[in-house]
mmCIF file of C-alpha atoms in Angstrom:
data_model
loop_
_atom_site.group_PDB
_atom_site.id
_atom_site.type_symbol
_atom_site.label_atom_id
_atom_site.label_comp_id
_atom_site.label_asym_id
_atom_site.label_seq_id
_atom_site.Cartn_x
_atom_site.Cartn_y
_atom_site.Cartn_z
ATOM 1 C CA UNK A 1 -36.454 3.143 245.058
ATOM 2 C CA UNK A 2 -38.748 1.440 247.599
ATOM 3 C CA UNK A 3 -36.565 3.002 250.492
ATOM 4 C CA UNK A 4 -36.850 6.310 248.606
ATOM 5 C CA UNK A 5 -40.753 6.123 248.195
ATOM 6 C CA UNK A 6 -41.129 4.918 251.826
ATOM 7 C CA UNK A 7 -39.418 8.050 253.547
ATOM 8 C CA UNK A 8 -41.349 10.287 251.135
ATOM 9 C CA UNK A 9 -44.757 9.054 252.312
ATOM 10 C CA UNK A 10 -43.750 8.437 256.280
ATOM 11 C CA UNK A 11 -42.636 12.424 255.783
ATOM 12 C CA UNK A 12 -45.903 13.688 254.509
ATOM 13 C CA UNK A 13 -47.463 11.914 257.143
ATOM 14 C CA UNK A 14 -48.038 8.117 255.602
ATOM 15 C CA UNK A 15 -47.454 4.912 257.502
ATOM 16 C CA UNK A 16 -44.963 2.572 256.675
ATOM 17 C CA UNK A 17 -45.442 -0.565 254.454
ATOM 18 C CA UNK A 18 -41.870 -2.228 255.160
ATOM 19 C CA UNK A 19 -39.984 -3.646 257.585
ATOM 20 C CA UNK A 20 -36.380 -1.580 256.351
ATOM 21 C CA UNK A 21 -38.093 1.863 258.247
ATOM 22 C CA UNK A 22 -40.854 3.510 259.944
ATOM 23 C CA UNK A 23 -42.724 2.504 262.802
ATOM 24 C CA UNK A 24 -45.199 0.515 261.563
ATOM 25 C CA UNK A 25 -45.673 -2.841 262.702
ATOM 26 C CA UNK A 26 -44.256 -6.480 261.345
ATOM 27 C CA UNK A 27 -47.049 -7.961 259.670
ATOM 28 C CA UNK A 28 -45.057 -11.102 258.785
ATOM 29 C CA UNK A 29 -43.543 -14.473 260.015
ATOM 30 C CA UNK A 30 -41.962 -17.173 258.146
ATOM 31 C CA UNK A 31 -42.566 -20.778 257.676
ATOM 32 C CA UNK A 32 -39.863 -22.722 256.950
ATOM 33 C CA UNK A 33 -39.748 -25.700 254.438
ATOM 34 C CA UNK A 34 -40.264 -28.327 257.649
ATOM 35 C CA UNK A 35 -42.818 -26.385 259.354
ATOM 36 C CA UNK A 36 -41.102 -24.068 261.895
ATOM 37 C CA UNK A 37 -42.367 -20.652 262.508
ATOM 38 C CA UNK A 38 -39.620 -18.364 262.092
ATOM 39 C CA UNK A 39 -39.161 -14.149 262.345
ATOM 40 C CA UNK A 40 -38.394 -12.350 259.295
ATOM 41 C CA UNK A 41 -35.676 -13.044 257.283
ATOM 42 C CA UNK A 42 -33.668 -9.900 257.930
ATOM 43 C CA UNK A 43 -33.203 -11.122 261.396
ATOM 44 C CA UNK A 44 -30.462 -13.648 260.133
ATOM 45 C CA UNK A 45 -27.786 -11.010 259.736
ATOM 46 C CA UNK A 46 -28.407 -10.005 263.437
ATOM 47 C CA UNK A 47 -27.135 -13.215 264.993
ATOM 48 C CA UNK A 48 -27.752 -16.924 264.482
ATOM 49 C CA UNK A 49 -30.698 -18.301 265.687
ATOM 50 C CA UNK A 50 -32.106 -14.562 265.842
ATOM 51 C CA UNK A 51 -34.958 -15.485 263.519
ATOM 52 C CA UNK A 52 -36.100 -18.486 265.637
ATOM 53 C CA UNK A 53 -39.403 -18.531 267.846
ATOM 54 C CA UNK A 54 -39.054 -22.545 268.701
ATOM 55 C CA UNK A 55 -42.632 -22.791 267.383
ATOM 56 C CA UNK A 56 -44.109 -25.512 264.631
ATOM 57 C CA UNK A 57 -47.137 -25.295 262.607
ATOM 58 C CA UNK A 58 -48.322 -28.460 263.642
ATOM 59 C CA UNK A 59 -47.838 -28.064 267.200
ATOM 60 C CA UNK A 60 -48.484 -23.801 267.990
ATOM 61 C CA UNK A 61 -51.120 -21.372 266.741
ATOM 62 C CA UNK A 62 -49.921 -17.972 265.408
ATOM 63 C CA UNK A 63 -51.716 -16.359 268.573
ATOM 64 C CA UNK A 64 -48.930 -18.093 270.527
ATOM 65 C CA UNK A 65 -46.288 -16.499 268.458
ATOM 66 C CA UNK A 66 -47.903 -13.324 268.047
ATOM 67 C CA UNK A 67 -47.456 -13.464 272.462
ATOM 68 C CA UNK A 68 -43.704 -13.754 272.190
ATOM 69 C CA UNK A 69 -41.337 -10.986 273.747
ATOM 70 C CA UNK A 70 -39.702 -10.684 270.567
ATOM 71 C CA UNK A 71 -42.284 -10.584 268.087
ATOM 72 C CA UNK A 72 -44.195 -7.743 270.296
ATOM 73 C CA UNK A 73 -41.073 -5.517 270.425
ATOM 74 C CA UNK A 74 -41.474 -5.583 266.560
ATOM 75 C CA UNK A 75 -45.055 -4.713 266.817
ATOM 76 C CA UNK A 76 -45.101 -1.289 269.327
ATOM 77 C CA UNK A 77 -43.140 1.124 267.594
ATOM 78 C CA UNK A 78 -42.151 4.202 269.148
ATOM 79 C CA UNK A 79 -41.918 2.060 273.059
ATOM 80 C CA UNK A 80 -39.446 -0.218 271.517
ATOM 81 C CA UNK A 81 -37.082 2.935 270.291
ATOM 82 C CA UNK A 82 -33.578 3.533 272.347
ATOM 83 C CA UNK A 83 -33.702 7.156 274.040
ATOM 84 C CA UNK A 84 -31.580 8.496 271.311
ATOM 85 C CA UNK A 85 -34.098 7.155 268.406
ATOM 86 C CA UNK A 86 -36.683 9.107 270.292
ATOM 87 C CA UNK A 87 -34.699 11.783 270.805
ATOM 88 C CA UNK A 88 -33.934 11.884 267.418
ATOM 89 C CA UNK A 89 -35.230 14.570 264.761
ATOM 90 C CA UNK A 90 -35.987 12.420 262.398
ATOM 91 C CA UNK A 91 -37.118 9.473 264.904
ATOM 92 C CA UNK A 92 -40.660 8.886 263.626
ATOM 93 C CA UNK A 93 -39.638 8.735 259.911
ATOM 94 C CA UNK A 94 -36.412 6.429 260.224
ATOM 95 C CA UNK A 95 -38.353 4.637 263.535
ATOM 96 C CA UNK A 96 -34.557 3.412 264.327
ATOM 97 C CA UNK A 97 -33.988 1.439 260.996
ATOM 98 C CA UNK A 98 -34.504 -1.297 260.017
ATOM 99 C CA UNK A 99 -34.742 -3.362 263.414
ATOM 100 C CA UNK A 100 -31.744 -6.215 262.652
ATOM 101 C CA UNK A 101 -29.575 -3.476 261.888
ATOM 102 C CA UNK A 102 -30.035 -2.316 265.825
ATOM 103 C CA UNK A 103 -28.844 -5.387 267.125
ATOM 104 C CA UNK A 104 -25.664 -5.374 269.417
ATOM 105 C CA UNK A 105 -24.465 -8.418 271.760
ATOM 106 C CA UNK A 106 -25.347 -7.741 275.465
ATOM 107 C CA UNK A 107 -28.121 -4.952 274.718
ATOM 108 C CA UNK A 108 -30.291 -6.542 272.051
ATOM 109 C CA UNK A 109 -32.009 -4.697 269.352
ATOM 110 C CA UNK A 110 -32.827 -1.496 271.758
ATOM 111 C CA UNK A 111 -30.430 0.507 270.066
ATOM 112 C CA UNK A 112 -30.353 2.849 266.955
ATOM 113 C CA UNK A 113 -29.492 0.999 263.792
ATOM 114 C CA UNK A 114 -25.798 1.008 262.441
ATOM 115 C CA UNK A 115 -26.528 3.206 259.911
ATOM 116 C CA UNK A 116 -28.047 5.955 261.918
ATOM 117 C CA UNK A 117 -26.066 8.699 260.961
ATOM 118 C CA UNK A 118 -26.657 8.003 257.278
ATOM 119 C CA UNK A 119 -30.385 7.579 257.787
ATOM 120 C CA UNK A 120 -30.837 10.763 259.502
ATOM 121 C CA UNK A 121 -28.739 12.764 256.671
ATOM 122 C CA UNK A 122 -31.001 10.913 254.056
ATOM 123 C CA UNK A 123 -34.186 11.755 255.538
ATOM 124 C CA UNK A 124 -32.892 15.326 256.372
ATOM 125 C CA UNK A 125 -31.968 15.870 252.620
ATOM 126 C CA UNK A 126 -34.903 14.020 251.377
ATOM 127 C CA UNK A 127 -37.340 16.430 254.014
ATOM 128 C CA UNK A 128 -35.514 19.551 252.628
ATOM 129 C CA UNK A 129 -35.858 18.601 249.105
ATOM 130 C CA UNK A 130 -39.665 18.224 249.726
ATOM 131 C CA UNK A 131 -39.686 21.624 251.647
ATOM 132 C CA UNK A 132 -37.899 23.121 248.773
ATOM 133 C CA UNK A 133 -40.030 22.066 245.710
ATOM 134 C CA UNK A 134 -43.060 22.630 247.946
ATOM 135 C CA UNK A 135 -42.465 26.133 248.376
ATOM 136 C CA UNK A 136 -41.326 26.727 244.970
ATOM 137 C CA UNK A 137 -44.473 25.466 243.608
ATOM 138 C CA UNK A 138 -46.224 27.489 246.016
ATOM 139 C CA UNK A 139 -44.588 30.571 244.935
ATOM 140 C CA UNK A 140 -45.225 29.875 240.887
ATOM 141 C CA UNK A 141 -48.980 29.368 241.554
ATOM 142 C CA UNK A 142 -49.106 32.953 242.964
#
């Protein structure tokens, strides 16, 4: 449902409150059990050792790991989109997926996510359902 709800609101112009779509922002990090400072936990099924930053809580401020290449390509949306993301019709709704699910070996995470094609024929349905209902409400209130 949460997905569902999310591409509802980024399509009548909303932001996005999770990490799975949109292009808003990671407002997160973890902390581990002994202290480390990790990425979200999504990042896991990229790689191993994609989560990591190599920072502590006893030994780096958050400012440090807000500075880190790979936690700012999580925070500037559209710039960190592949050409065919911003290509994309649907590009500012999906905002290339959820960002693990972009991740290839030898080009990173600047890709579109695995399950593009199936994001872009969800939002498309869910945009023309919208449409749909919108103008058939407009048309009873006539």
């Amino acid at each position: 449902m949460r997905l569902f709800d999310e591409i509802i609101y980024l399509l009548i112009g909303g932001s996005s409150v999770s990490e799975q779509i949109g292009l808003s922002p990671a407002a997160m990090v973890v902390i581990e059990t002994d202290g480390e400072i990790e990425q979200s936990d999504f990042l896991k099924s990229a790689y191993p050792g994609a989560p990591s930053t190599g920072f502590h809580v006893l030994r780096d401020s958050f400012d440090d790991v807000l500075r880190l290449p790979s936690i700012a390509a999580r925070q500037i949306g559209w710039s960190a989109l592949s050409d065919t993301c911003k290509a994309c019709a649907v590009g500012r709704v999906c905002g290339g997926g959820q960002y693990a699910h972009r991740y290839r070996p030898g080009s990173g995470f600047l890709n579109p996510s695995v399950y593009c094609a199936d994001l872009l024929r969800l939002i498309t349905h869910i945009k023309n359902t919208i449409q749909r209902d919108y103008h058939a409400l407009q048309k009873d209130h006539r």
